[in-house]
Coordinates of C-alpha atoms in Angstrom, one line a residue:
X1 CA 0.0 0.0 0.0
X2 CA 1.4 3.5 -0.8
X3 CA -0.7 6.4 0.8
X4 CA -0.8 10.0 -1.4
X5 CA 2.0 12.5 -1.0
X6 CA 0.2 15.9 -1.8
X7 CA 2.9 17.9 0.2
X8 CA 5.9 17.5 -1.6
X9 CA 8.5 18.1 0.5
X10 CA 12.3 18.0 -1.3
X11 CA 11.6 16.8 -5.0
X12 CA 15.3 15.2 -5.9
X13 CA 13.5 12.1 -7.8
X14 CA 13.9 12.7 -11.4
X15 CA 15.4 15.8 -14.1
X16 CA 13.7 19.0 -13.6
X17 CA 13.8 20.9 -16.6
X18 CA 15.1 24.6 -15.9
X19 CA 12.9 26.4 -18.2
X20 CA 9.9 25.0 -16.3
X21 CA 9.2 27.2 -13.1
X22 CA 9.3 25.0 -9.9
X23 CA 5.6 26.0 -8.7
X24 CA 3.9 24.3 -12.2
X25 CA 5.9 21.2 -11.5
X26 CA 4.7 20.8 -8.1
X27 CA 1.3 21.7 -8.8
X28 CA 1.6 18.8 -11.7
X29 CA 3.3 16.3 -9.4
X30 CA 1.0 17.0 -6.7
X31 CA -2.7 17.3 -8.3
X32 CA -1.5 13.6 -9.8
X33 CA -1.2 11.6 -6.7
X34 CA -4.1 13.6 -5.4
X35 CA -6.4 12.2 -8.1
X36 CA -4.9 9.0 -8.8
X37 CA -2.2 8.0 -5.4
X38 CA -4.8 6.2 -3.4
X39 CA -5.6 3.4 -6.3
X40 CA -2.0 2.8 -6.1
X41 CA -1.2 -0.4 -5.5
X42 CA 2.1 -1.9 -5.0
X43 CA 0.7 -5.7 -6.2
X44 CA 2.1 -7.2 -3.3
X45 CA -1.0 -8.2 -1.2
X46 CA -0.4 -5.0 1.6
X47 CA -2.8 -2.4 0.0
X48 CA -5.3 -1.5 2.8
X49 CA -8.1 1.4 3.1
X50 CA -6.6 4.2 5.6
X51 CA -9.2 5.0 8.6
X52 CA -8.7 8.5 8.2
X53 CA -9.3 8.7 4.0
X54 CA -10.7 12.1 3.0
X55 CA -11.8 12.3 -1.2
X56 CA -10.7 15.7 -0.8
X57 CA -7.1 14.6 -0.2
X58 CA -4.8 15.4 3.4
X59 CA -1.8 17.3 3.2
X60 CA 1.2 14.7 4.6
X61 CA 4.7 16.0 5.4
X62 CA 8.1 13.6 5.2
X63 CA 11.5 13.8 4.1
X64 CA 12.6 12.1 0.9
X65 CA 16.1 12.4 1.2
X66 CA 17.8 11.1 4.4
X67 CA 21.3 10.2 4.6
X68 CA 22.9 7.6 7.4
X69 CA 26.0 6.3 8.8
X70 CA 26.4 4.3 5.4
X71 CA 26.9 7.6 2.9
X72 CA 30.6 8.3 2.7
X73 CA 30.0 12.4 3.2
X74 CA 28.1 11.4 6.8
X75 CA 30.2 9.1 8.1
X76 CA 33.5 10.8 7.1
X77 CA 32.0 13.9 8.7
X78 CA 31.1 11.6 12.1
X79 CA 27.6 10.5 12.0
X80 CA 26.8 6.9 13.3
X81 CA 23.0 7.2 12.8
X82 CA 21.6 3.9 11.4
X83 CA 18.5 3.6 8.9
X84 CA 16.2 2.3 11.8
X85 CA 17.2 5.2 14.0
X86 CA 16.6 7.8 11.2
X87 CA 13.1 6.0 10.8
X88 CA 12.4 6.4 14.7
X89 CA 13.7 10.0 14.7
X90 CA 11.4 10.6 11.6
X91 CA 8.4 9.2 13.9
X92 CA 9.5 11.4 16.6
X93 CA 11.7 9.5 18.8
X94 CA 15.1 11.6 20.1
X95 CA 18.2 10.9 18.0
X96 CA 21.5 11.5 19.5
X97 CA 23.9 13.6 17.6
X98 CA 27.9 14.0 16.4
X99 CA 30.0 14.8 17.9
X100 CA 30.5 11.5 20.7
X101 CA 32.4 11.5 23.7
X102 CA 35.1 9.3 24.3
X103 CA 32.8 7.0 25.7
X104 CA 30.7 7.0 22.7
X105 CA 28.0 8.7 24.0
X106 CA 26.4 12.0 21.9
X107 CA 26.9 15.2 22.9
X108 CA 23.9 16.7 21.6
X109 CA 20.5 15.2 21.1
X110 CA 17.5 16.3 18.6
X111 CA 13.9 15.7 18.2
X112 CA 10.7 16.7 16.0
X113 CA 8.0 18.4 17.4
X114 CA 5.8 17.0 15.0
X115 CA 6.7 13.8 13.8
X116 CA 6.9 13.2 10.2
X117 CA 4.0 11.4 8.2
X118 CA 6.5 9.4 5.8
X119 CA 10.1 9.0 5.2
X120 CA 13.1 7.3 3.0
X121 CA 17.1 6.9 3.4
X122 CA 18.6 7.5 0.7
X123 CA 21.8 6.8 1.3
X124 CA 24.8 7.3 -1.2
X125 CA 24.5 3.9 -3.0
X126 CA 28.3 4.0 -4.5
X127 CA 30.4 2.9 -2.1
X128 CA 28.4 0.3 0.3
X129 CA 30.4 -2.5 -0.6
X130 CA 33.7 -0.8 0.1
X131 CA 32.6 0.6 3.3
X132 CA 31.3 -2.6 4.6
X133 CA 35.0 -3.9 3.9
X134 CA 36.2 -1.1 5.3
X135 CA 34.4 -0.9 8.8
X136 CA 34.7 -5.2 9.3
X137 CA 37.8 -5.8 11.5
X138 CA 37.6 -9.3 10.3
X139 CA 38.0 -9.0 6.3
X140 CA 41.2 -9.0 4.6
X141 CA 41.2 -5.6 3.4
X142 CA 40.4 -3.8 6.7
X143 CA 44.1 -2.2 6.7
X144 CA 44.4 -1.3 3.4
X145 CA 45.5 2.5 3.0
X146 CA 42.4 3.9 1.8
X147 CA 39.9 2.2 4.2
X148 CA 42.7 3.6 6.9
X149 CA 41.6 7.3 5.3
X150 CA 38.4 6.5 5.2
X151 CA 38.3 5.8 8.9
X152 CA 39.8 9.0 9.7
X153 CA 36.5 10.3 9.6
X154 CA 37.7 14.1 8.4
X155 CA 37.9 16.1 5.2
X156 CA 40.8 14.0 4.1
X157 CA 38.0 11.0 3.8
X158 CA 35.7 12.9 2.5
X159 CA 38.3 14.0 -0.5
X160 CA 39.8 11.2 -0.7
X161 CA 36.8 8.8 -1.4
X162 CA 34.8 11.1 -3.3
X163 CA 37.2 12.1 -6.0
X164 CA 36.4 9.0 -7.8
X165 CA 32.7 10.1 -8.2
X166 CA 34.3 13.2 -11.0
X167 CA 36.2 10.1 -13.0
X168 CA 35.1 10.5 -16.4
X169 CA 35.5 7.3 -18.9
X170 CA 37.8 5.7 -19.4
X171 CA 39.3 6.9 -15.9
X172 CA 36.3 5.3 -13.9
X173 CA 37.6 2.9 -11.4
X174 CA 37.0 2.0 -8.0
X175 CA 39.7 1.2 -5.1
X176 CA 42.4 -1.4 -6.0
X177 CA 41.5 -3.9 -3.3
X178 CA 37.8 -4.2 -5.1
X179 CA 39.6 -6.1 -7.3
X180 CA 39.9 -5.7 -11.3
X181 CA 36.6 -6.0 -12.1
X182 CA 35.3 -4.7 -8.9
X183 CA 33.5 -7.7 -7.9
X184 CA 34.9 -8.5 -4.3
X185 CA 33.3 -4.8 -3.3
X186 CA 30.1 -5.5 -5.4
X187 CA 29.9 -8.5 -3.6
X188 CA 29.6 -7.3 -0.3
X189 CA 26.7 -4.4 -1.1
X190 CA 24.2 -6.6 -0.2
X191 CA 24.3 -6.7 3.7
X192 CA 23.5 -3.0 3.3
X193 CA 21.0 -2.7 1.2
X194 CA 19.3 -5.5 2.6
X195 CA 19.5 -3.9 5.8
X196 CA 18.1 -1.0 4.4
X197 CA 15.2 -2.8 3.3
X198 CA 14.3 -4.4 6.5
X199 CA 14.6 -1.1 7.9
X200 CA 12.1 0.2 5.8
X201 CA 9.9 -2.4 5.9
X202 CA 9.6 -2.6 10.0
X203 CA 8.6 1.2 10.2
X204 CA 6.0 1.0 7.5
X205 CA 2.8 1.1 9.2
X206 CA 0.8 -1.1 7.7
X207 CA -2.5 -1.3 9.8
X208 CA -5.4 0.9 8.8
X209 CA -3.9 3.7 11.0
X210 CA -1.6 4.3 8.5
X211 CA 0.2 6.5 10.6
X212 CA 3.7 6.4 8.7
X213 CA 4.8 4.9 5.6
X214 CA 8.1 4.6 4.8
X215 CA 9.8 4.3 0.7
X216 CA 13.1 2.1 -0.3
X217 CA 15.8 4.3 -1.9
X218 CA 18.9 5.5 -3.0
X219 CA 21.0 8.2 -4.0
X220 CA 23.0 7.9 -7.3
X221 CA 25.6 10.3 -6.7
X222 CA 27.0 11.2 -10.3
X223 CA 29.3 14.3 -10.6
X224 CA 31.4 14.2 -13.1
X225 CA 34.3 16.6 -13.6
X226 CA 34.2 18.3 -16.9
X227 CA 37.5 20.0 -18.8
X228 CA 36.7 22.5 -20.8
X229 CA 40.0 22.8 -22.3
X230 CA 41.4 25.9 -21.3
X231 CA 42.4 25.5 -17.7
X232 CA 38.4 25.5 -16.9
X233 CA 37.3 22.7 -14.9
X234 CA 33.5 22.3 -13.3
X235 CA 32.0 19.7 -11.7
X236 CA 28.7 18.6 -12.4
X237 CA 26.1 18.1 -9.9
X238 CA 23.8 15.3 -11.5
X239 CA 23.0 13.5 -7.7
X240 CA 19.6 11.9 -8.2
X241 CA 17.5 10.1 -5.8
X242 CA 15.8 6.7 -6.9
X243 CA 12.8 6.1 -5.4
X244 CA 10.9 2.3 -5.8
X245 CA 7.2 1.8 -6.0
X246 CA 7.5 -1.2 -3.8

């Protein structure tokens, strides 16, 4: 079951045409699902009628782009939050906050006042195999030289890691310990995103309450550096956030 979204709260989902004024595609986007969202069906046997349906359509408010301790630019900068506690802050609960003392514990703690009616992590989806080697004292690659950087947790991580999301072909690689085809790194993206999943899946309220639903997402973080020939040098901002209809 997927309930309407008629407030539309950061719209990162698709390619917004510039010429097209940002009001007109909002009022497109939102007077669609507010004819047609609650016949959506996902076609997985969970659709149910809310209690609190109104034909004339409720205004919900949510966050579609949430970031975690599993995106390279939050956990180089020191965030430890997982998917299920960005879910629980999103439903109100108190999330502790970077940075931790010594001990672990956060030094600074936040909270909604009014909790959120849905929500999705999006977490940068590039580099989850290479951060689960990274972070698993146990796997053979733990000490190599760029998951040491990484685990600096500073601007030299952040740098360091990202600078391979501006490769342009043919210089696209990944880290040399992925291996040459980059399997051994592919092949540990799964706990992740699994994990993700489940995480998603155990906050979606799925009674008639309907009191918080929850999406299953990524962020495909493309910015590639462009050389313009004479000594000009951009890089492009094409970060889009892929959202799934089950």
């Amino acid at each position: 079951m997927v309930k309407i979204i008629q407030k539309c709260h950061r719209l990162e989902v698709g390619v917004i045409m510039k010429s097209i004024p940002l009001s007109i595609i909002l009022a497109i986007f939102c007077s669609f699902f507010m004819q047609s969202s609650w016949s959506l069906d996902d076609k997985d046997g969970t659709s149910v009628s809310c209690d609190n349906f109104n034909s004339q359509g409720n205004p919900y408010f949510g966050d579609m782009h949430v970031h975690t301790t599993y995106s390279i630019d939050a956990f180089s900068q020191g965030v430890n939050t997982t998917p299920e506690q960005a879910y629980r802050f999103a439903k109100g609960e108190q999330i502790g906050l970077h940075p931790f003392s010594a001990n672990g514990i956060s030094t600074r703690f936040a909270h909604f006042e009014r909790r959120l009616d849905f929500a999705v992590v999006t977490d940068h989806a590039e580099f989850f195999g290479e951060y689960t080697i990274c972070t698993d004292p146990s796997n053979q690659f733990y000490n190599d030289t760029n998951c040491q950087v990484l685990r600096q947790r500073n601007g030299t991580s952040l740098i360091g890691w990202n600078v391979l999301l501006g490769a342009l072909p043919p210089n696209v690689k990944r880290f040399d310990f992925c291996g040459a085809d980059g399997s051994i790194c592919t092949d540990e993206v799964a706990s992740i995103w699994q994990g993700m999943q489940a995480a998603a899946e155990q906050f979606y309220d799925r009674s008639t309450d309907c009191t918080f639903t929850t999406f299953i997402g990524y962020e495909w973080t493309g910015a590639p550096t462009a050389n313009f020939g004479n000594g000009g040098i951009e890089t492009i901002n094409l970060h889009r956030n892929i959202i799934f209809l089950n």
